mmCIF file of C-alpha atoms in Angstrom:
data_model
loop_
_atom_site.group_PDB
_atom_site.id
_atom_site.type_symbol
_atom_site.label_atom_id
_atom_site.label_comp_id
_atom_site.label_asym_id
_atom_site.label_seq_id
_atom_site.Cartn_x
_atom_site.Cartn_y
_atom_site.Cartn_z
ATOM 1 C CA MET A 26 -31.752 -13.438 -68.320
ATOM 2 C CA ILE A 27 -28.332 -15.034 -67.812
ATOM 3 C CA HIS A 28 -26.044 -13.698 -65.073
ATOM 4 C CA ASN A 29 -22.273 -14.169 -65.362
ATOM 5 C CA ASP A 30 -22.864 -16.880 -67.994
ATOM 6 C CA LEU A 31 -23.933 -19.125 -65.125
ATOM 7 C CA TYR A 32 -27.399 -18.485 -63.689
ATOM 8 C CA TYR A 33 -30.613 -18.598 -65.677
ATOM 9 C CA PHE A 34 -33.421 -16.283 -64.551
ATOM 10 C CA ASP A 35 -36.832 -15.576 -66.063
ATOM 11 C CA LEU A 36 -39.829 -13.757 -64.616
ATOM 12 C CA LYS A 37 -43.305 -13.680 -66.135
ATOM 13 C CA ILE A 38 -46.224 -11.730 -64.740
ATOM 14 C CA ASN A 39 -49.654 -12.860 -65.959
ATOM 15 C CA GLY A 40 -47.910 -14.758 -68.744
ATOM 16 C CA GLN A 41 -45.795 -11.832 -69.995
ATOM 17 C CA THR A 42 -42.007 -11.802 -69.625
ATOM 18 C CA ILE A 43 -40.824 -8.854 -67.531
ATOM 19 C CA ASN A 44 -37.336 -7.436 -67.941
ATOM 20 C CA VAL A 45 -36.026 -6.651 -64.479
ATOM 21 C CA LEU A 46 -32.603 -5.111 -63.874
ATOM 22 C CA GLU A 47 -30.298 -7.214 -61.708
ATOM 23 C CA ASN A 48 -30.097 -4.433 -59.127
ATOM 24 C CA ASP A 49 -33.877 -4.205 -58.860
ATOM 25 C CA LEU A 50 -34.681 -7.658 -57.525
ATOM 26 C CA ASP A 51 -33.568 -10.287 -55.057
ATOM 27 C CA PHE A 52 -35.647 -13.242 -53.939
ATOM 28 C CA GLN A 53 -36.076 -16.380 -51.864
ATOM 29 C CA ILE A 54 -37.983 -19.495 -52.922
ATOM 30 C CA HIS A 55 -38.999 -21.891 -50.182
ATOM 31 C CA ASP A 56 -40.549 -25.302 -49.592
ATOM 32 C CA SER A 57 -40.994 -27.513 -46.537
ATOM 33 C CA VAL A 58 -42.354 -30.966 -45.758
ATOM 34 C CA ASN A 59 -44.360 -29.249 -43.005
ATOM 35 C CA CYS A 60 -46.091 -26.717 -45.304
ATOM 36 C CA PHE A 61 -48.668 -27.667 -47.911
ATOM 37 C CA TYR A 62 -47.722 -24.836 -50.288
ATOM 38 C CA ASN A 63 -44.287 -23.728 -51.379
ATOM 39 C CA ASN A 64 -43.835 -19.959 -51.394
ATOM 40 C CA ALA A 65 -41.518 -17.171 -52.470
ATOM 41 C CA ILE A 66 -40.502 -13.677 -51.420
ATOM 42 C CA LEU A 67 -39.546 -11.125 -54.105
ATOM 43 C CA ASN A 68 -37.921 -7.854 -53.093
ATOM 44 C CA PHE A 69 -38.439 -5.229 -55.813
ATOM 45 C CA ASN A 70 -36.758 -1.840 -55.727
ATOM 46 C CA ASP A 71 -39.292 -0.574 -58.309
ATOM 47 C CA VAL A 72 -37.480 2.752 -58.555
ATOM 48 C CA SER A 73 -39.793 3.959 -61.331
ATOM 49 C CA GLY A 74 -42.992 2.918 -59.555
ATOM 50 C CA SER A 75 -44.228 1.317 -62.781
ATOM 51 C CA LEU A 76 -44.981 -2.126 -61.329
ATOM 52 C CA ARG A 77 -47.208 -0.627 -58.648
ATOM 53 C CA GLU A 78 -48.858 1.854 -61.031
ATOM 54 C CA PHE A 79 -49.895 -0.940 -63.383
ATOM 55 C CA LEU A 80 -51.306 -3.053 -60.490
ATOM 56 C CA LEU A 81 -48.718 -5.819 -60.802
ATOM 57 C CA PHE A 82 -48.518 -6.170 -57.013
ATOM 58 C CA SER A 83 -52.253 -6.831 -56.705
ATOM 59 C CA GLU A 84 -53.499 -9.919 -54.887
ATOM 60 C CA GLY A 85 -54.137 -12.765 -57.323
ATOM 61 C CA VAL A 86 -51.658 -11.613 -59.992
ATOM 62 C CA GLU A 87 -49.770 -14.649 -61.316
ATOM 63 C CA TYR A 88 -45.970 -14.754 -61.274
ATOM 64 C CA GLU A 89 -43.919 -17.464 -62.960
ATOM 65 C CA LEU A 90 -40.389 -17.577 -61.619
ATOM 66 C CA SER A 91 -37.604 -19.637 -63.192
ATOM 67 C CA PHE A 92 -34.160 -19.749 -61.627
ATOM 68 C CA GLY A 93 -31.151 -22.014 -61.750
ATOM 69 C CA PHE A 94 -28.534 -23.091 -64.246
ATOM 70 C CA LYS A 95 -29.009 -23.143 -68.000
ATOM 71 C CA ASP A 96 -29.533 -26.900 -68.021
ATOM 72 C CA ASN A 97 -31.063 -27.346 -64.563
ATOM 73 C CA PHE A 98 -33.417 -24.781 -63.105
ATOM 74 C CA LEU A 99 -36.504 -24.526 -60.897
ATOM 75 C CA ARG A 100 -39.737 -23.212 -62.395
ATOM 76 C CA CYS A 101 -42.975 -22.578 -60.574
ATOM 77 C CA LYS A 102 -46.086 -20.454 -60.868
ATOM 78 C CA TYR A 103 -47.136 -18.370 -57.900
ATOM 79 C CA THR A 104 -49.916 -15.976 -57.025
ATOM 80 C CA VAL A 105 -49.573 -12.782 -55.012
ATOM 81 C CA ASP A 106 -50.551 -13.202 -51.384
ATOM 82 C CA SER A 107 -49.561 -9.857 -49.865
ATOM 83 C CA ASP A 108 -47.006 -7.068 -50.065
ATOM 84 C CA ASP A 109 -45.062 -4.890 -47.651
ATOM 85 C CA THR A 110 -43.644 -1.524 -48.709
ATOM 86 C CA LYS A 111 -40.737 0.501 -47.392
ATOM 87 C CA GLU A 112 -40.194 4.260 -47.501
ATOM 88 C CA GLN A 113 -40.157 5.821 -50.948
ATOM 89 C CA THR A 114 -36.745 6.233 -52.552
ATOM 90 C CA LYS A 115 -37.556 9.216 -54.766
ATOM 91 C CA LEU A 116 -39.646 12.153 -53.615
ATOM 92 C CA GLY A 117 -42.660 13.018 -55.715
ATOM 93 C CA THR A 118 -43.094 9.455 -57.094
ATOM 94 C CA ILE A 119 -44.477 6.109 -55.949
ATOM 95 C CA SER A 120 -40.997 4.567 -55.965
ATOM 96 C CA LEU A 121 -41.700 2.187 -53.088
ATOM 97 C CA PRO A 122 -39.348 -0.740 -52.471
ATOM 98 C CA THR A 123 -41.711 -3.698 -52.074
ATOM 99 C CA LYS A 124 -41.478 -7.094 -50.414
ATOM 100 C CA LEU A 125 -43.890 -9.320 -52.315
ATOM 101 C CA SER A 126 -45.120 -12.551 -50.713
ATOM 102 C CA LEU A 127 -46.129 -15.270 -53.180
ATOM 103 C CA VAL A 128 -47.752 -18.669 -52.718
ATOM 104 C CA ASN A 129 -48.097 -21.606 -55.141
ATOM 105 C CA SER A 130 -50.630 -20.696 -57.823
ATOM 106 C CA PHE A 131 -52.875 -23.678 -57.004
ATOM 107 C CA PHE A 132 -53.996 -21.555 -54.058
ATOM 108 C CA LYS A 133 -56.215 -19.603 -56.497
ATOM 109 C CA LYS A 134 -57.995 -22.832 -57.462
ATOM 110 C CA GLU A 135 -59.002 -23.710 -53.931
ATOM 111 C CA GLU A 136 -62.766 -23.965 -53.518
ATOM 112 C CA ILE A 137 -65.071 -25.184 -50.801
ATOM 113 C CA LYS A 138 -67.028 -28.341 -51.626
ATOM 114 C CA SER A 139 -68.901 -31.160 -49.963
ATOM 115 C CA GLU A 140 -68.219 -34.581 -51.466
ATOM 116 C CA ALA A 141 -68.068 -38.257 -50.522
ATOM 117 C CA TYR A 142 -65.606 -40.890 -51.709
ATOM 118 C CA ASN A 143 -65.330 -44.656 -51.394
ATOM 119 C CA LYS A 144 -61.721 -45.097 -52.412
ATOM 120 C CA LYS A 145 -58.187 -45.391 -51.158
ATOM 121 C CA ILE A 146 -56.841 -42.107 -49.826
ATOM 122 C CA SER A 147 -54.113 -42.055 -52.483
ATOM 123 C CA GLU A 148 -56.780 -42.432 -55.202
ATOM 124 C CA ILE A 149 -58.760 -39.519 -53.762
ATOM 125 C CA VAL A 150 -55.693 -37.263 -53.773
ATOM 126 C CA SER A 151 -54.987 -38.273 -57.383
ATOM 127 C CA ASP A 152 -58.582 -37.464 -58.335
ATOM 128 C CA ILE A 153 -58.386 -34.006 -56.790
ATOM 129 C CA PHE A 154 -55.346 -33.156 -58.921
ATOM 130 C CA SER A 155 -56.412 -35.125 -62.014
ATOM 131 C CA SER A 156 -56.791 -32.026 -64.219
ATOM 132 C CA GLU A 157 -53.463 -30.493 -63.152
ATOM 133 C CA ASN A 158 -50.359 -30.942 -65.305
ATOM 134 C CA PHE A 159 -47.730 -30.578 -62.597
ATOM 135 C CA LYS A 160 -45.681 -33.588 -61.507
ATOM 136 C CA LYS A 161 -47.324 -35.702 -58.784
ATOM 137 C CA ASN A 162 -45.564 -38.083 -56.424
ATOM 138 C CA ILE A 163 -48.439 -39.880 -54.688
ATOM 139 C CA GLU A 164 -47.642 -43.026 -52.725
ATOM 140 C CA THR A 165 -50.265 -45.778 -52.731
ATOM 141 C CA THR A 166 -52.135 -46.116 -49.446
ATOM 142 C CA SER A 167 -53.837 -49.144 -47.896
ATOM 143 C CA SER A 168 -57.459 -50.315 -48.181
ATOM 144 C CA LYS A 169 -60.263 -48.074 -49.384
ATOM 145 C CA ALA A 170 -62.940 -46.595 -47.128
ATOM 146 C CA ILE A 171 -65.710 -43.995 -47.170
ATOM 147 C CA TRP A 172 -64.419 -40.459 -46.724
ATOM 148 C CA TYR A 173 -66.393 -37.218 -46.487
ATOM 149 C CA ARG A 174 -65.281 -33.753 -47.529
ATOM 150 C CA PRO A 175 -67.631 -31.464 -45.578
ATOM 151 C CA LEU A 176 -67.375 -27.889 -46.840
ATOM 152 C CA GLN A 177 -63.605 -28.081 -47.193
ATOM 153 C CA THR A 178 -61.077 -26.777 -49.698
ATOM 154 C CA GLN A 179 -58.778 -29.187 -51.505
ATOM 155 C CA LYS A 180 -55.959 -28.272 -49.126
ATOM 156 C CA GLU A 181 -58.057 -28.761 -45.980
ATOM 157 C CA PHE A 182 -59.388 -32.108 -47.203
ATOM 158 C CA ILE A 183 -55.973 -33.466 -48.237
ATOM 159 C CA GLU A 184 -54.396 -32.374 -44.956
ATOM 160 C CA MET A 185 -57.174 -34.196 -43.081
ATOM 161 C CA LEU A 186 -56.637 -37.344 -45.157
ATOM 162 C CA CYS A 187 -52.893 -37.075 -44.595
ATOM 163 C CA LYS A 188 -53.400 -37.557 -40.859
ATOM 164 C CA LYS A 189 -55.265 -40.820 -41.422
ATOM 165 C CA ALA A 190 -53.328 -42.351 -44.313
ATOM 166 C CA ASN A 191 -51.389 -45.582 -43.920
ATOM 167 C CA PRO A 192 -48.911 -47.019 -46.434
ATOM 168 C CA TYR A 193 -48.697 -50.735 -47.145
ATOM 169 C CA GLY A 194 -46.792 -52.566 -44.452
ATOM 170 C CA GLU A 195 -45.248 -49.479 -42.874
ATOM 171 C CA ASN A 196 -45.803 -47.581 -39.664
ATOM 172 C CA THR A 197 -44.894 -44.021 -40.562
ATOM 173 C CA PRO A 198 -47.089 -40.983 -41.233
ATOM 174 C CA TYR A 199 -47.680 -39.183 -44.502
ATOM 175 C CA TYR A 200 -46.562 -35.726 -45.587
ATOM 176 C CA CYS A 201 -48.263 -33.559 -48.225
ATOM 177 C CA PHE A 202 -46.398 -30.634 -49.762
ATOM 178 C CA PHE A 203 -45.464 -28.787 -52.937
ATOM 179 C CA ASN A 204 -41.823 -28.353 -53.950
ATOM 180 C CA CYS A 205 -40.210 -25.337 -55.610
ATOM 181 C CA ASP A 206 -40.265 -27.130 -58.978
ATOM 182 C CA ASN A 207 -44.095 -27.129 -58.698
ATOM 183 C CA SER A 208 -44.287 -30.871 -58.007
ATOM 184 C CA PHE A 209 -46.714 -32.229 -55.406
ATOM 185 C CA ASN A 210 -45.874 -34.963 -52.897
ATOM 186 C CA PHE A 211 -48.125 -37.221 -50.844
ATOM 187 C CA VAL A 212 -45.613 -39.634 -49.352
ATOM 188 C CA SER A 213 -44.765 -41.436 -46.131
ATOM 189 C CA TYR A 214 -41.722 -40.767 -43.993
ATOM 190 C CA GLU A 215 -40.505 -44.287 -44.741
ATOM 191 C CA ASN A 216 -40.770 -43.650 -48.475
ATOM 192 C CA MET A 217 -38.604 -40.535 -48.190
ATOM 193 C CA LEU A 218 -36.143 -42.342 -45.930
ATOM 194 C CA ASN A 219 -35.668 -45.211 -48.405
ATOM 195 C CA GLN A 220 -35.021 -43.096 -51.489
ATOM 196 C CA GLN A 221 -31.602 -42.624 -53.068
ATOM 197 C CA GLU A 222 -29.546 -39.651 -51.859
ATOM 198 C CA VAL A 223 -29.568 -36.728 -54.312
ATOM 199 C CA THR A 224 -26.052 -35.708 -53.280
ATOM 200 C CA THR A 225 -23.321 -35.935 -50.659
ATOM 201 C CA LEU A 226 -22.419 -32.664 -48.943
ATOM 202 C CA TYR A 227 -18.897 -32.191 -47.600
ATOM 203 C CA GLN A 228 -18.003 -29.778 -44.827
ATOM 204 C CA PHE A 229 -14.371 -29.989 -45.922
ATOM 205 C CA PRO A 230 -12.861 -29.452 -49.412
ATOM 206 C CA GLN A 231 -12.452 -32.560 -51.521
ATOM 207 C CA ALA A 232 -9.017 -33.179 -53.013
ATOM 208 C CA ASP A 233 -8.540 -31.401 -56.378
ATOM 209 C CA SER A 234 -12.221 -30.406 -56.488
ATOM 210 C CA GLY A 235 -12.194 -26.887 -55.027
ATOM 211 C CA ILE A 236 -15.511 -25.244 -54.195
ATOM 212 C CA ASN A 237 -18.481 -26.947 -55.895
ATOM 213 C CA LEU A 238 -22.168 -27.793 -55.410
ATOM 214 C CA SER A 239 -21.264 -30.327 -52.732
ATOM 215 C CA THR A 240 -19.337 -27.879 -50.542
ATOM 216 C CA VAL A 241 -20.855 -26.783 -47.243
ATOM 217 C CA TYR A 242 -20.364 -23.067 -46.562
ATOM 218 C CA GLU A 243 -21.719 -23.132 -43.044
ATOM 219 C CA ILE A 244 -23.332 -25.611 -40.654
ATOM 220 C CA LYS A 245 -24.948 -25.168 -37.255
ATOM 221 C CA GLU A 246 -27.062 -27.395 -35.053
ATOM 222 C CA PHE A 247 -30.736 -26.700 -34.566
ATOM 223 C CA LYS A 248 -33.039 -28.648 -32.249
ATOM 224 C CA GLN A 249 -36.621 -28.355 -31.031
ATOM 225 C CA GLY A 250 -35.736 -29.225 -27.458
ATOM 226 C CA SER A 251 -37.314 -31.574 -24.920
ATOM 227 C CA LEU A 252 -40.171 -29.219 -24.023
ATOM 228 C CA LYS A 253 -41.655 -29.894 -27.473
ATOM 229 C CA THR A 254 -40.665 -33.514 -28.018
ATOM 230 C CA LYS A 255 -41.001 -35.093 -24.565
ATOM 231 C CA PRO A 256 -44.827 -35.550 -24.786
ATOM 232 C CA TYR A 257 -44.148 -38.014 -27.631
ATOM 233 C CA TRP A 258 -41.333 -40.030 -26.061
ATOM 234 C CA ASN A 259 -43.576 -42.588 -24.349
ATOM 235 C CA ARG A 260 -47.350 -42.247 -24.684
ATOM 236 C CA ARG A 261 -50.388 -44.075 -23.382
ATOM 237 C CA VAL A 262 -52.736 -44.801 -26.266
ATOM 238 C CA PHE A 263 -56.482 -44.983 -25.601
ATOM 239 C CA SER A 264 -59.069 -46.425 -27.972
ATOM 240 C CA ARG A 265 -62.707 -47.490 -27.591
ATOM 241 C CA ASP A 266 -64.161 -50.822 -28.691
ATOM 242 C CA VAL A 267 -67.345 -49.926 -30.585
ATOM 243 C CA SER A 268 -69.118 -53.230 -29.815
ATOM 244 C CA THR A 269 -68.534 -53.230 -26.040
ATOM 245 C CA GLY A 270 -67.849 -49.563 -25.263
ATOM 246 C CA GLU A 271 -64.756 -50.661 -23.381
ATOM 247 C CA TYR A 272 -61.672 -48.462 -23.434
ATOM 248 C CA LYS A 273 -58.388 -50.127 -24.266
ATOM 249 C CA GLU A 274 -54.951 -48.931 -23.284
ATOM 250 C CA THR A 275 -51.581 -49.598 -24.907
ATOM 251 C CA ILE A 276 -48.153 -47.982 -24.872
ATOM 252 C CA CYS A 277 -46.551 -46.201 -27.819
ATOM 253 C CA LYS A 278 -42.797 -45.723 -27.548
ATOM 254 C CA MET A 279 -40.949 -43.222 -29.671
ATOM 255 C CA SER A 280 -38.501 -45.948 -30.695
ATOM 256 C CA ASP A 281 -41.296 -48.107 -32.141
ATOM 257 C CA TYR A 282 -41.889 -46.029 -35.263
ATOM 258 C CA PRO A 283 -40.297 -46.762 -37.624
ATOM 259 C CA LYS A 284 -38.381 -49.849 -36.592
ATOM 260 C CA LYS A 285 -34.658 -49.346 -37.122
ATOM 261 C CA SER A 286 -32.617 -52.206 -35.704
ATOM 262 C CA ASN A 287 -29.097 -51.442 -34.473
ATOM 263 C CA TYR A 288 -29.803 -47.703 -34.474
ATOM 264 C CA SER A 289 -29.940 -45.277 -31.560
ATOM 265 C CA ILE A 290 -31.949 -42.173 -30.670
ATOM 266 C CA PRO A 291 -29.788 -39.388 -29.170
ATOM 267 C CA ILE A 292 -31.827 -39.057 -25.970
ATOM 268 C CA ILE A 293 -31.117 -40.372 -22.478
ATOM 269 C CA PHE A 294 -34.455 -41.420 -21.019
ATOM 270 C CA ASP A 295 -36.035 -44.064 -18.769
ATOM 271 C CA ASN A 296 -38.620 -45.595 -21.114
ATOM 272 C CA ARG A 297 -40.720 -46.773 -18.174
ATOM 273 C CA THR A 298 -41.791 -43.153 -17.620
ATOM 274 C CA ILE A 299 -45.029 -42.100 -19.330
ATOM 275 C CA THR A 300 -44.639 -38.643 -20.891
ATOM 276 C CA GLY A 301 -47.877 -38.172 -22.859
ATOM 277 C CA TYR A 302 -51.091 -39.711 -24.165
ATOM 278 C CA ILE A 303 -53.345 -39.860 -27.219
ATOM 279 C CA ASP A 304 -57.005 -40.788 -27.615
ATOM 280 C CA THR A 305 -57.539 -42.369 -31.047
ATOM 281 C CA GLY A 306 -61.329 -42.650 -30.645
ATOM 282 C CA ASN A 307 -63.452 -45.593 -31.729
ATOM 283 C CA GLU A 308 -61.793 -48.706 -33.109
ATOM 284 C CA GLU A 309 -63.903 -48.808 -36.242
ATOM 285 C CA ASP A 310 -60.841 -49.440 -38.351
ATOM 286 C CA LYS A 311 -57.577 -50.126 -36.548
ATOM 287 C CA THR A 312 -55.639 -49.035 -39.632
ATOM 288 C CA TYR A 313 -56.712 -45.443 -39.087
ATOM 289 C CA ASN A 314 -56.225 -45.602 -35.317
ATOM 290 C CA THR A 315 -52.634 -46.594 -36.051
ATOM 291 C CA ALA A 316 -52.325 -43.753 -38.563
ATOM 292 C CA MET A 317 -53.324 -41.225 -35.903
ATOM 293 C CA ILE A 318 -50.659 -42.592 -33.543
ATOM 294 C CA ASN A 319 -48.022 -42.360 -36.252
ATOM 295 C CA TYR A 320 -49.041 -38.867 -37.343
ATOM 296 C CA GLY A 321 -48.488 -37.567 -33.819
ATOM 297 C CA LEU A 322 -44.941 -38.910 -33.930
ATOM 298 C CA LYS A 323 -44.039 -36.452 -36.691
ATOM 299 C CA ASN A 324 -42.614 -34.256 -33.966
ATOM 300 C CA THR A 325 -39.946 -36.885 -33.271
ATOM 301 C CA PHE A 326 -38.873 -37.683 -36.834
ATOM 302 C CA PHE A 327 -36.546 -34.673 -37.094
ATOM 303 C CA LEU A 328 -35.076 -34.832 -33.617
ATOM 304 C CA GLU A 329 -31.571 -33.905 -34.647
ATOM 305 C CA ARG A 330 -31.344 -30.999 -37.060
ATOM 306 C CA PHE A 331 -28.638 -29.002 -38.782
ATOM 307 C CA VAL A 332 -28.941 -25.792 -40.787
ATOM 308 C CA VAL A 333 -26.632 -26.167 -43.785
ATOM 309 C CA THR A 334 -25.710 -23.454 -46.299
ATOM 310 C CA THR A 335 -24.248 -24.392 -49.688
ATOM 311 C CA ILE A 336 -23.739 -22.928 -53.127
ATOM 312 C CA PHE A 337 -27.086 -22.784 -54.945
ATOM 313 C CA ASN A 338 -28.113 -26.333 -55.838
ATOM 314 C CA PRO A 339 -31.479 -26.858 -57.610
ATOM 315 C CA ASN A 340 -31.370 -30.577 -56.760
ATOM 316 C CA LEU A 341 -31.871 -29.793 -53.077
ATOM 317 C CA MET A 342 -35.560 -29.722 -52.163
ATOM 318 C CA SER A 343 -37.632 -30.653 -49.134
ATOM 319 C CA GLY A 344 -38.341 -34.365 -48.876
ATOM 320 C CA LYS A 345 -35.080 -35.348 -50.584
ATOM 321 C CA LYS A 346 -32.366 -37.363 -48.842
ATOM 322 C CA ILE A 347 -28.731 -36.308 -48.649
ATOM 323 C CA ASN A 348 -25.557 -37.729 -47.183
ATOM 324 C CA LEU A 349 -23.435 -35.480 -44.962
ATOM 325 C CA GLU A 350 -19.704 -35.947 -44.519
ATOM 326 C CA THR A 351 -18.032 -33.913 -41.800
ATOM 327 C CA LYS A 352 -14.946 -34.042 -39.587
ATOM 328 C CA TYR A 353 -13.758 -33.094 -36.122
ATOM 329 C CA SER A 354 -10.337 -32.380 -34.666
ATOM 330 C CA PRO A 355 -9.457 -34.533 -31.632
ATOM 331 C CA ASN A 356 -6.237 -32.579 -30.972
ATOM 332 C CA LEU A 357 -6.984 -29.264 -32.743
ATOM 333 C CA VAL A 358 -4.499 -30.210 -35.469
ATOM 334 C CA ASP A 359 -5.465 -33.455 -37.171
ATOM 335 C CA LEU A 360 -8.844 -34.082 -38.774
ATOM 336 C CA GLU A 361 -10.861 -37.265 -38.451
ATOM 337 C CA LYS A 362 -14.230 -38.232 -39.836
ATOM 338 C CA ALA A 363 -17.085 -37.453 -37.459
ATOM 339 C CA ASN A 364 -18.636 -40.926 -37.602
ATOM 340 C CA TYR A 365 -21.719 -39.990 -35.602
ATOM 341 C CA ILE A 366 -22.580 -36.635 -37.197
ATOM 342 C CA SER A 367 -21.832 -37.910 -40.706
ATOM 343 C CA GLY A 368 -24.615 -39.943 -42.273
ATOM 344 C CA GLU A 369 -28.001 -39.831 -43.983
ATOM 345 C CA TYR A 370 -30.435 -36.964 -43.447
ATOM 346 C CA LEU A 371 -33.768 -35.849 -44.872
ATOM 347 C CA ILE A 372 -34.254 -32.283 -46.028
ATOM 348 C CA GLU A 373 -37.071 -30.864 -43.906
ATOM 349 C CA ASP A 374 -36.945 -27.280 -45.155
ATOM 350 C CA CYS A 375 -35.236 -25.598 -48.119
ATOM 351 C CA ILE A 376 -34.683 -21.973 -49.165
ATOM 352 C CA HIS A 377 -32.962 -20.944 -52.411
ATOM 353 C CA ILE A 378 -31.693 -17.361 -52.217
ATOM 354 C CA TRP A 379 -30.562 -14.843 -54.841
ATOM 355 C CA ASP A 380 -28.744 -11.875 -53.278
ATOM 356 C CA ASN A 381 -28.332 -9.107 -55.862
ATOM 357 C CA LYS A 382 -25.904 -7.114 -53.694
ATOM 358 C CA ALA A 383 -23.505 -10.017 -53.220
ATOM 359 C CA ARG A 384 -24.209 -11.234 -56.760
ATOM 360 C CA ARG A 385 -24.471 -14.819 -55.615
ATOM 361 C CA ALA A 386 -26.997 -17.588 -55.101
ATOM 362 C CA THR A 387 -27.044 -19.928 -52.108
ATOM 363 C CA THR A 388 -29.186 -22.763 -50.794
ATOM 364 C CA GLN A 389 -30.013 -23.114 -47.115
ATOM 365 C CA ILE A 390 -31.495 -26.396 -45.939
ATOM 366 C CA ILE A 391 -32.629 -27.788 -42.618
ATOM 367 C CA ILE A 392 -31.685 -31.456 -42.511
ATOM 368 C CA GLY A 393 -32.847 -33.841 -39.831
ATOM 369 C CA ARG A 394 -32.992 -37.416 -38.652
ATOM 370 C CA LYS A 395 -34.427 -39.458 -35.810
ATOM 371 C CA PHE A 396 -32.048 -42.420 -35.674
ATOM 372 C CA ALA A 397 -28.310 -42.723 -36.144
ATOM 373 C CA LYS A 398 -25.670 -45.414 -36.032
ATOM 374 C CA ILE A 399 -23.427 -44.695 -33.070
ATOM 375 C CA PRO A 400 -19.960 -46.282 -32.918
ATOM 376 C CA SER A 401 -19.893 -49.082 -30.341
ATOM 377 C CA ASP A 402 -16.873 -47.599 -28.553
ATOM 378 C CA TYR A 403 -18.712 -44.373 -27.667
ATOM 379 C CA LYS A 404 -19.306 -44.671 -23.922
ATOM 380 C CA ILE A 405 -22.609 -42.778 -24.014
ATOM 381 C CA LYS A 406 -24.197 -45.306 -26.402
ATOM 382 C CA LYS A 407 -25.358 -47.656 -23.618
ATOM 383 C CA ASP A 408 -27.396 -44.862 -21.954
ATOM 384 C CA LEU A 409 -29.241 -43.778 -25.109
ATOM 385 C CA ILE A 410 -32.508 -45.128 -26.464
ATOM 386 C CA ASN A 411 -31.280 -48.064 -28.510
ATOM 387 C CA VAL A 412 -33.424 -50.015 -30.953
#
């Protein structure tokens, strides 16, 4: 289905194309670096009650949703997780408006197994998905070791490995997640940070360009707050020497991972104060002790967040990097570039939305960063955590 000669939409249920009227459906498709599976929400009016009568809302039914532009759209297969119905719209029938919750279709293939591997973690993840034809972005990890999968699903096992994975020469944790284009990612924070930006978003109109895919509709700040992040600012790290039984103690500072020279963290804090601790267990392999330290620092990698709404853009997905250009008004008349707020951000969370009432599609992303370059003439710079 093509809407307004612009958007491409196609819906298949159990492999069969379903013709849905524009007024009968709106939806959201979502992915996040913090969620293993991408998901979707479909809101059906189902005025006739036919979809419910023919069991098309049943758990396990497969939906394939394609949405975007004619030459650039997102396609992914999902399976029904659950549904929520509202009051019937027509007396005497089962015309029940339904909110359908979907999850990536690989969920149906999850099975509990017990296995052992003697490989690199990245090789194990590749093996698990070896028979799948979706795109895989799996970053090579460091040296191989023996790993056990004790009565775990694929998801549980990969998430466990993710906590203990280390990339070559880097000190950042891994993330494992599916995107809305049905691709799977097993990548480090550093890998995502070093990629090329997929776009630059402008909060202000560009000359002679009008409204386009790079225009920001709305932006607002969104932070976790110190109650959640302070335990990771400056931690004591405990580990146990297997040969002697002796406990060792070191300090892990938030600014240590990853190393970003000439950057600042937007927090005022006395780094001599200990705010938390972590016990990494036995020092059988220091690589994995380090991985556990880094994984805990995930809570600090998106310290500064913004919720940004744009015109629908299929190139925006979680794990991608964007550049943000914004301005401020020092005298409420003139506009100047906001040198601190502008810069590089990672997309932490992404929702693509089709609103059938407004007849428009939008993309809402949560972008975040840990470090930023602060102009040297900003007085507050000297009090911040500087690297």
